[in-house]
Amino acid sequence: MPSISLKTPSASYDIIIGSGLLRTLLPRLRKLKQGKPFRPFIITSPEIWGLWAKHVLASFPEAPTVLFLPSGESHKRLNSVESLAQQLAIAGADRDSLLLALGGGVIGDITGFLAAIYMRGVPYVQLPTTLLAQVDSSIGGKTGVNLVAGKNLIGSFHHPLAVLADTDLLGTLPAAELRSGLQESVKAAIIRDPRLFRYLEQNSASILKGDAKALTRVVTASVKVKAEVVNKDEKENGLRMILNFGHTIGHAIEAATKYKQLLHGQAVGWGSIAATHLSLSRGAITQKQFDRIVALIRLYGPLPPFTAQATKLVALTASDKKSRSGKRAFVLTTGIGSTEVVHDTTDAELLAATESMLTLVRDTTRPIKSRRP
């Protein structure tokens, strides 16, 4: 069973990847707490609890307290955090409490933020149920909620005691959710792992079919990329920014469509295509590299179309949290497996790249025709 260690100045924990982790949850929690008393509180959605309650409860002699949060990005707001905190207080949660985030990225981000601020900090464990959460959002200690002005603008760094990525949970994912999560793995391959890139190219049939062995390999390789980056830059002061490849425009797409038209990974896929266009226009990559990258992104689609204006998307990037001193930070690919962060992108450049991406949005069957000017 693969186990990848994350070690930063403020935290050290393992990301465990394997089958059957939920059924052995309580003994794993006892080991994490090293004999200290704790009271578990599960935070999840009704839909996820309906699927996995029996597996979770199988290892508990007494049922833990379960708090529910409705599914969807629209609930990733401060009022949800306040509601959950009130429920914890009424249920008698104290500093010996242990929060368990059973869900996808929204549940994980909200639970982590709640754990960071409830009684000035309580421990929590990530139990990601989606591929996207297993390969990305559950790892690295970023927690938070959205504002109307932008995504994840309220939050904190608060690392979990562990991430338990049970690959059995991926078997119930709808095809769109699986493909959405795979866009984060494609991103990991583009920015830092050419071997994963080739594996994704050569094994798409088994991966998209949900083959357990293939998915475990993809999850493990993707987690290694993120862990290696976070180990070197915990607080996103430099290197960690590369993990946001495709996210600057991706987050803008989500905001412009009010988080209703696309899944997160789908928005990141489109954002990655825009970033690849910009990389090509700047001469950071060759035409051949551009073609391979965009082809792989589209292979793990289909990316659904959406309605948004390029000018609106560029304007929304101004609120991106990676900006420093009013300057937009943008992640470019400099080749398959390498990236750079630049701070001098102009609105004109970004507008051109976004327009090029939108030509594919308007006709998702259109062949790749972008060329360096």
CSV table of C-alpha atoms in Angstrom, one decimal:
chain,number,residue,atom,x,y,z
A,1,MET,CA,0.0,0.0,0.0
A,2,PRO,CA,1.7,3.2,-1.2
A,3,SER,CA,2.5,5.8,1.5
A,4,ILE,CA,4.0,9.2,0.6
A,5,SER,CA,5.4,11.4,3.3
A,6,LEU,CA,4.8,15.2,3.4
A,7,LYS,CA,7.3,17.0,5.6
A,8,THR,CA,7.2,20.8,5.9
A,9,PRO,CA,8.5,23.1,8.7
A,10,SER,CA,5.0,23.1,10.4
A,11,ALA,CA,3.8,19.6,9.7
A,12,SER,CA,4.7,16.0,8.9
A,13,TYR,CA,2.2,13.4,7.8
A,14,ASP,CA,1.5,10.6,5.4
A,15,ILE,CA,-0.7,10.2,2.4
A,16,ILE,CA,-1.8,6.6,2.3
A,17,ILE,CA,-3.2,5.2,-0.9
A,18,GLY,CA,-4.9,1.9,-1.1
A,19,SER,CA,-8.0,-0.3,-1.0
A,20,GLY,CA,-10.2,-0.9,2.1
A,21,LEU,CA,-9.0,2.1,4.2
A,22,LEU,CA,-12.5,3.1,5.4
A,23,ARG,CA,-13.1,-0.4,6.9
A,24,THR,CA,-10.0,0.0,9.1
A,25,LEU,CA,-10.6,3.6,9.9
A,26,LEU,CA,-10.8,3.5,13.7
A,27,PRO,CA,-7.6,1.6,14.3
A,28,ARG,CA,-5.8,3.9,11.9
A,29,LEU,CA,-7.1,6.9,13.8
A,30,ARG,CA,-6.0,5.5,17.1
A,31,LYS,CA,-2.5,5.0,15.7
A,32,LEU,CA,-2.5,8.6,14.5
A,33,LYS,CA,-3.6,9.9,18.0
A,34,GLN,CA,-0.9,7.7,19.6
A,35,GLY,CA,-3.1,6.6,22.5
A,36,LYS,CA,-4.5,10.0,23.3
A,37,PRO,CA,-8.3,10.3,23.7
A,38,PHE,CA,-10.3,11.7,20.9
A,39,ARG,CA,-13.9,12.0,19.8
A,40,PRO,CA,-14.5,11.7,16.1
A,41,PHE,CA,-16.9,14.1,14.1
A,42,ILE,CA,-17.6,13.2,10.5
A,43,ILE,CA,-18.3,16.0,8.1
A,44,THR,CA,-19.8,14.8,4.8
A,45,SER,CA,-22.7,15.2,2.4
A,46,PRO,CA,-25.9,13.2,2.6
A,47,GLU,CA,-25.1,11.6,-0.8
A,48,ILE,CA,-21.6,10.5,0.2
A,49,TRP,CA,-22.8,9.2,3.6
A,50,GLY,CA,-25.5,7.2,1.8
A,51,LEU,CA,-22.8,5.4,-0.3
A,52,TRP,CA,-20.2,4.8,2.4
A,53,ALA,CA,-21.8,4.9,5.8
A,54,LYS,CA,-21.6,1.1,6.2
A,55,HIS,CA,-17.9,1.0,5.3
A,56,VAL,CA,-17.1,3.8,7.8
A,57,LEU,CA,-19.2,2.5,10.6
A,58,ALA,CA,-17.8,-1.1,10.2
A,59,SER,CA,-14.8,-0.2,12.4
A,60,PHE,CA,-16.6,1.9,15.1
A,61,PRO,CA,-18.2,0.1,18.1
A,62,GLU,CA,-20.2,3.3,18.6
A,63,ALA,CA,-21.4,5.5,15.8
A,64,PRO,CA,-19.5,8.8,15.6
A,65,THR,CA,-21.4,12.1,15.3
A,66,VAL,CA,-22.1,13.0,11.7
A,67,LEU,CA,-22.6,16.6,10.5
A,68,PHE,CA,-24.0,17.1,7.0
A,69,LEU,CA,-23.2,19.8,4.4
A,70,PRO,CA,-25.0,20.0,1.1
A,71,SER,CA,-23.0,19.1,-2.0
A,72,GLY,CA,-21.7,21.7,-4.4
A,73,GLU,CA,-19.3,24.7,-4.7
A,74,SER,CA,-22.2,27.1,-3.9
A,75,HIS,CA,-22.0,25.9,-0.3
A,76,LYS,CA,-18.3,26.6,0.1
A,77,ARG,CA,-19.0,29.9,2.0
A,78,LEU,CA,-18.5,31.3,5.4
A,79,ASN,CA,-22.1,30.7,6.5
A,80,SER,CA,-21.5,27.0,6.0
A,81,VAL,CA,-18.5,27.1,8.3
A,82,GLU,CA,-20.5,29.0,10.9
A,83,SER,CA,-23.3,26.5,10.8
A,84,LEU,CA,-21.0,23.6,11.2
A,85,ALA,CA,-19.1,25.3,14.1
A,86,GLN,CA,-22.4,25.9,15.8
A,87,GLN,CA,-23.4,22.2,15.4
A,88,LEU,CA,-20.0,21.2,16.8
A,89,ALA,CA,-20.5,23.4,19.9
A,90,ILE,CA,-24.0,22.1,20.5
A,91,ALA,CA,-22.7,18.6,20.2
A,92,GLY,CA,-20.1,19.3,22.8
A,93,ALA,CA,-17.0,19.2,20.6
A,94,ASP,CA,-13.8,20.3,22.4
A,95,ARG,CA,-10.1,20.3,21.8
A,96,ASP,CA,-10.0,16.5,22.0
A,97,SER,CA,-12.3,16.3,19.0
A,98,LEU,CA,-11.1,14.9,15.7
A,99,LEU,CA,-12.8,16.1,12.5
A,100,LEU,CA,-13.0,13.7,9.6
A,101,ALA,CA,-13.5,15.2,6.1
A,102,LEU,CA,-15.4,12.5,4.2
A,103,GLY,CA,-16.0,14.0,0.7
A,104,GLY,CA,-14.5,15.8,-2.2
A,105,GLY,CA,-12.7,19.1,-2.4
A,106,VAL,CA,-15.4,21.3,-1.0
A,107,ILE,CA,-15.9,19.1,2.0
A,108,GLY,CA,-12.2,18.8,2.5
A,109,ASP,CA,-11.5,22.6,2.2
A,110,ILE,CA,-14.4,23.5,4.5
A,111,THR,CA,-13.5,20.9,7.1
A,112,GLY,CA,-9.9,21.9,7.1
A,113,PHE,CA,-10.8,25.6,7.6
A,114,LEU,CA,-13.3,24.7,10.4
A,115,ALA,CA,-10.6,22.6,12.1
A,116,ALA,CA,-8.2,25.6,11.8
A,117,ILE,CA,-10.5,28.0,13.6
A,118,TYR,CA,-12.7,26.0,15.9
A,119,MET,CA,-11.4,26.6,19.5
A,120,ARG,CA,-8.4,28.1,17.7
A,121,GLY,CA,-7.5,24.8,16.1
A,122,VAL,CA,-8.4,21.1,16.4
A,123,PRO,CA,-6.9,18.1,14.4
A,124,TYR,CA,-8.5,16.6,11.4
A,125,VAL,CA,-8.0,13.8,8.9
A,126,GLN,CA,-8.8,13.9,5.1
A,127,LEU,CA,-10.8,11.1,3.7
A,128,PRO,CA,-11.1,12.2,0.1
A,129,THR,CA,-13.9,10.4,-1.9
A,130,THR,CA,-13.2,11.9,-5.4
A,131,LEU,CA,-10.2,11.5,-7.7
A,132,LEU,CA,-9.6,15.2,-7.7
A,133,ALA,CA,-9.5,15.4,-3.9
A,134,GLN,CA,-7.2,12.3,-3.7
A,135,VAL,CA,-4.6,13.7,-6.1
A,136,ASP,CA,-4.8,17.4,-5.2
A,137,SER,CA,-7.1,19.3,-2.8
A,138,SER,CA,-6.7,17.0,0.3
A,139,ILE,CA,-2.9,17.4,0.3
A,140,GLY,CA,-0.8,20.4,1.4
A,141,GLY,CA,-2.8,22.1,4.1
A,142,LYS,CA,-4.6,24.7,2.1
A,143,THR,CA,-8.1,25.3,3.5
A,144,GLY,CA,-10.7,27.9,2.9
A,145,VAL,CA,-14.0,29.1,1.4
A,146,ASN,CA,-15.1,31.4,-1.5
A,147,LEU,CA,-16.2,35.0,-1.6
A,148,VAL,CA,-18.3,36.5,-4.4
A,149,ALA,CA,-15.1,38.3,-5.4
A,150,GLY,CA,-13.2,35.1,-6.0
A,151,LYS,CA,-12.4,31.5,-5.1
A,152,ASN,CA,-10.6,30.5,-1.9
A,153,LEU,CA,-10.0,34.1,-0.8
A,154,ILE,CA,-10.7,33.3,2.9
A,155,GLY,CA,-8.7,30.5,4.4
A,156,SER,CA,-5.6,29.3,6.2
A,157,PHE,CA,-2.9,26.7,6.1
A,158,HIS,CA,-3.9,23.9,8.4
A,159,HIS,CA,-2.4,20.4,7.7
A,160,PRO,CA,-4.3,17.2,8.4
A,161,LEU,CA,-2.9,14.5,10.7
A,162,ALA,CA,-3.1,12.2,7.6
A,163,VAL,CA,-4.7,11.7,4.2
A,164,LEU,CA,-6.3,8.3,3.7
A,165,ALA,CA,-7.0,7.9,0.0
A,166,ASP,CA,-9.2,4.8,-0.3
A,167,THR,CA,-9.2,3.9,-4.0
A,168,ASP,CA,-12.3,1.8,-3.6
A,169,LEU,CA,-14.3,5.0,-3.5
A,170,LEU,CA,-13.3,5.8,-7.0
A,171,GLY,CA,-15.4,2.9,-8.3
A,172,THR,CA,-18.7,4.8,-7.7
A,173,LEU,CA,-17.7,8.1,-9.4
A,174,PRO,CA,-19.7,9.2,-12.4
A,175,ALA,CA,-17.6,9.4,-15.6
A,176,ALA,CA,-17.6,13.2,-15.6
A,177,GLU,CA,-16.3,13.3,-12.0
A,178,LEU,CA,-13.5,10.8,-12.8
A,179,ARG,CA,-12.5,12.7,-15.9
A,180,SER,CA,-12.6,16.0,-13.9
A,181,GLY,CA,-10.2,14.5,-11.4
A,182,LEU,CA,-7.9,13.3,-14.1
A,183,GLN,CA,-7.4,16.8,-15.3
A,184,GLU,CA,-5.5,17.5,-12.1
A,185,SER,CA,-3.3,14.5,-12.8
A,186,VAL,CA,-2.7,15.8,-16.4
A,187,LYS,CA,-1.7,19.1,-14.8
A,188,ALA,CA,0.7,17.3,-12.5
A,189,ALA,CA,2.3,15.5,-15.5
A,190,ILE,CA,2.6,18.8,-17.5
A,191,ILE,CA,4.3,20.7,-14.7
A,192,ARG,CA,6.7,18.1,-13.3
A,193,ASP,CA,6.4,14.5,-14.4
A,194,PRO,CA,7.1,13.5,-18.0
A,195,ARG,CA,6.8,9.8,-17.1
A,196,LEU,CA,3.3,10.3,-15.8
A,197,PHE,CA,2.5,12.3,-19.0
A,198,ARG,CA,3.6,9.3,-21.2
A,199,TYR,CA,1.6,6.9,-19.0
A,200,LEU,CA,-1.5,9.0,-19.3
A,201,GLU,CA,-1.0,9.1,-23.1
A,202,GLN,CA,-0.4,5.4,-23.5
A,203,ASN,CA,-2.9,4.0,-21.0
A,204,SER,CA,-6.0,6.2,-21.4
A,205,ALA,CA,-8.3,3.2,-22.1
A,206,SER,CA,-7.7,1.4,-18.8
A,207,ILE,CA,-7.6,4.7,-16.9
A,208,LEU,CA,-10.9,5.9,-18.2
A,209,LYS,CA,-12.4,2.5,-17.7
A,210,GLY,CA,-11.6,2.9,-14.0
A,211,ASP,CA,-9.1,0.0,-13.8
A,212,ALA,CA,-8.0,-0.1,-10.2
A,213,LYS,CA,-4.3,-0.8,-10.9
A,214,ALA,CA,-4.1,2.0,-13.4
A,215,LEU,CA,-5.9,4.5,-11.2
A,216,THR,CA,-3.7,3.7,-8.2
A,217,ARG,CA,-0.6,4.3,-10.3
A,218,VAL,CA,-2.0,7.7,-11.5
A,219,VAL,CA,-3.0,8.7,-8.0
A,220,THR,CA,0.3,7.7,-6.5
A,221,ALA,CA,2.3,9.6,-9.2
A,222,SER,CA,0.1,12.7,-8.9
A,223,VAL,CA,0.4,12.7,-5.1
A,224,LYS,CA,4.2,12.5,-5.4
A,225,VAL,CA,4.3,15.6,-7.5
A,226,LYS,CA,2.3,17.6,-5.1
A,227,ALA,CA,4.1,16.3,-2.0
A,228,GLU,CA,7.5,17.1,-3.5
A,229,VAL,CA,6.5,20.7,-4.3
A,230,VAL,CA,4.8,21.3,-1.0
A,231,ASN,CA,7.8,19.9,0.9
A,232,LYS,CA,10.0,22.6,-0.8
A,233,ASP,CA,7.5,25.5,-0.5
A,234,GLU,CA,4.8,25.0,2.1
A,235,LYS,CA,3.3,28.5,2.0
A,236,GLU,CA,3.3,29.2,-1.7
A,237,ASN,CA,6.1,31.7,-1.7
A,238,GLY,CA,7.6,30.5,-4.9
A,239,LEU,CA,7.7,26.9,-6.3
A,240,ARG,CA,4.3,25.9,-5.0
A,241,MET,CA,2.7,28.4,-7.4
A,242,ILE,CA,3.4,25.9,-10.3
A,243,LEU,CA,0.6,23.7,-8.9
A,244,ASN,CA,-1.8,26.4,-10.1
A,245,PHE,CA,-1.1,25.8,-13.8
A,246,GLY,CA,-4.4,26.2,-15.6
A,247,HIS,CA,-6.1,27.6,-12.4
A,248,THR,CA,-5.8,31.3,-13.1
A,249,ILE,CA,-8.2,31.1,-16.1
A,250,GLY,CA,-9.9,28.0,-14.6
A,251,HIS,CA,-11.0,29.9,-11.5
A,252,ALA,CA,-12.1,32.8,-13.7
A,253,ILE,CA,-14.2,30.4,-15.7
A,254,GLU,CA,-15.8,29.0,-12.5
A,255,ALA,CA,-16.6,32.5,-11.3
A,256,ALA,CA,-17.9,33.7,-14.6
A,257,THR,CA,-20.3,30.7,-14.8
A,258,LYS,CA,-21.3,31.0,-11.1
A,259,TYR,CA,-19.9,27.6,-10.4
A,260,LYS,CA,-22.8,26.0,-12.1
A,261,GLN,CA,-21.7,25.0,-15.7
A,262,LEU,CA,-18.5,23.0,-15.1
A,263,LEU,CA,-16.8,20.8,-12.6
A,264,HIS,CA,-13.6,22.2,-11.1
A,265,GLY,CA,-11.3,19.8,-13.2
A,266,GLN,CA,-13.2,20.7,-16.4
A,267,ALA,CA,-12.6,24.4,-15.7
A,268,VAL,CA,-8.9,23.7,-15.0
A,269,GLY,CA,-8.7,21.7,-18.3
A,270,TRP,CA,-9.9,24.8,-20.2
A,271,GLY,CA,-7.6,27.0,-18.2
A,272,SER,CA,-4.7,24.7,-19.0
A,273,ILE,CA,-5.4,25.0,-22.7
A,274,ALA,CA,-5.4,28.8,-22.3
A,275,ALA,CA,-2.1,28.7,-20.4
A,276,THR,CA,-0.6,26.4,-23.1
A,277,HIS,CA,-1.6,28.9,-25.8
A,278,LEU,CA,0.2,31.6,-23.9
A,279,SER,CA,3.2,29.4,-23.4
A,280,LEU,CA,3.4,28.8,-27.2
A,281,SER,CA,2.9,32.5,-28.1
A,282,ARG,CA,5.8,33.4,-25.8
A,283,GLY,CA,8.0,30.8,-27.4
A,284,ALA,CA,8.3,28.8,-24.1
A,285,ILE,CA,7.3,25.6,-25.9
A,286,THR,CA,7.5,24.2,-29.4
A,287,GLN,CA,4.5,23.5,-31.6
A,288,LYS,CA,5.0,19.8,-31.1
A,289,GLN,CA,4.9,20.2,-27.3
A,290,PHE,CA,1.8,22.4,-27.6
A,291,ASP,CA,0.0,19.8,-29.7
A,292,ARG,CA,0.8,16.9,-27.3
A,293,ILE,CA,-0.2,18.9,-24.2
A,294,VAL,CA,-3.6,20.1,-25.6
A,295,ALA,CA,-4.2,16.6,-27.1
A,296,LEU,CA,-3.8,15.0,-23.7
A,297,ILE,CA,-6.0,17.5,-22.0
A,298,ARG,CA,-8.7,16.9,-24.5
A,299,LEU,CA,-8.2,13.1,-24.4
A,300,TYR,CA,-9.4,13.1,-20.7
A,301,GLY,CA,-12.4,15.3,-21.6
A,302,PRO,CA,-14.7,15.8,-23.2
A,303,LEU,CA,-14.5,19.3,-21.7
A,304,PRO,CA,-18.0,20.8,-21.8
A,305,PRO,CA,-18.7,24.1,-23.5
A,306,PHE,CA,-19.6,27.2,-21.5
A,307,THR,CA,-20.6,30.8,-22.0
A,308,ALA,CA,-18.3,33.6,-21.1
A,309,GLN,CA,-16.6,36.6,-22.7
A,310,ALA,CA,-12.8,36.7,-22.9
A,311,THR,CA,-12.7,40.2,-21.5
A,312,LYS,CA,-14.7,39.1,-18.5
A,313,LEU,CA,-12.4,36.2,-17.9
A,314,VAL,CA,-9.3,38.3,-18.1
A,315,ALA,CA,-10.9,40.9,-15.7
A,316,LEU,CA,-11.6,38.1,-13.2
A,317,THR,CA,-8.0,37.1,-13.1
A,318,ALA,CA,-7.2,40.4,-11.3
A,319,SER,CA,-8.6,38.9,-8.1
A,320,ASP,CA,-6.5,35.8,-8.3
A,321,LYS,CA,-4.9,35.1,-4.9
A,322,LYS,CA,-1.4,34.4,-6.5
A,323,SER,CA,-1.1,38.1,-7.4
A,324,ARG,CA,1.7,40.0,-5.6
A,325,SER,CA,1.8,43.8,-5.3
A,326,GLY,CA,-0.9,44.2,-7.9
A,327,LYS,CA,1.0,42.1,-10.4
A,328,ARG,CA,-0.6,39.0,-11.8
A,329,ALA,CA,1.4,35.7,-11.3
A,330,PHE,CA,0.9,33.3,-14.2
A,331,VAL,CA,2.2,29.8,-14.6
A,332,LEU,CA,3.5,28.8,-18.0
A,333,THR,CA,4.7,25.4,-19.2
A,334,THR,CA,8.3,25.4,-20.6
A,335,GLY,CA,8.1,21.8,-21.8
A,336,ILE,CA,6.5,18.6,-20.8
A,337,GLY,CA,7.5,18.3,-17.1
A,338,SER,CA,8.7,21.8,-16.6
A,339,THR,CA,7.2,25.2,-15.7
A,340,GLU,CA,7.9,28.8,-14.8
A,341,VAL,CA,6.0,31.5,-13.0
A,342,VAL,CA,6.0,34.9,-14.7
A,343,HIS,CA,4.8,38.2,-13.4
A,344,ASP,CA,4.8,40.3,-16.6
A,345,THR,CA,1.8,38.9,-18.6
A,346,THR,CA,-0.1,41.7,-20.2
A,347,ASP,CA,-3.9,41.8,-20.5
A,348,ALA,CA,-3.4,41.7,-24.3
A,349,GLU,CA,-1.4,38.5,-24.1
A,350,LEU,CA,-3.9,36.9,-21.8
A,351,LEU,CA,-6.8,38.1,-23.9
A,352,ALA,CA,-5.3,36.5,-27.0
A,353,ALA,CA,-4.7,33.2,-25.2
A,354,THR,CA,-8.2,33.2,-23.8
A,355,GLU,CA,-9.7,33.9,-27.2
A,356,SER,CA,-7.8,31.0,-28.7
A,357,MET,CA,-9.1,28.7,-25.9
A,358,LEU,CA,-12.7,30.0,-26.5
A,359,THR,CA,-12.5,29.0,-30.2
A,360,LEU,CA,-12.3,25.4,-28.9
A,361,VAL,CA,-15.1,26.0,-26.4
A,362,ARG,CA,-17.4,27.2,-29.2
A,363,ASP,CA,-16.6,24.1,-31.3
A,364,THR,CA,-15.2,21.2,-29.1
A,365,THR,CA,-14.7,19.1,-32.3
A,366,ARG,CA,-12.4,21.7,-33.8
A,367,PRO,CA,-8.9,20.4,-34.5
A,368,ILE,CA,-5.9,22.1,-33.0
A,369,LYS,CA,-4.7,24.9,-35.2
A,370,SER,CA,-2.9,27.3,-32.9
A,371,ARG,CA,0.5,28.4,-34.2
A,372,ARG,CA,3.1,30.8,-32.9
A,373,PRO,CA,2.6,34.3,-34.4
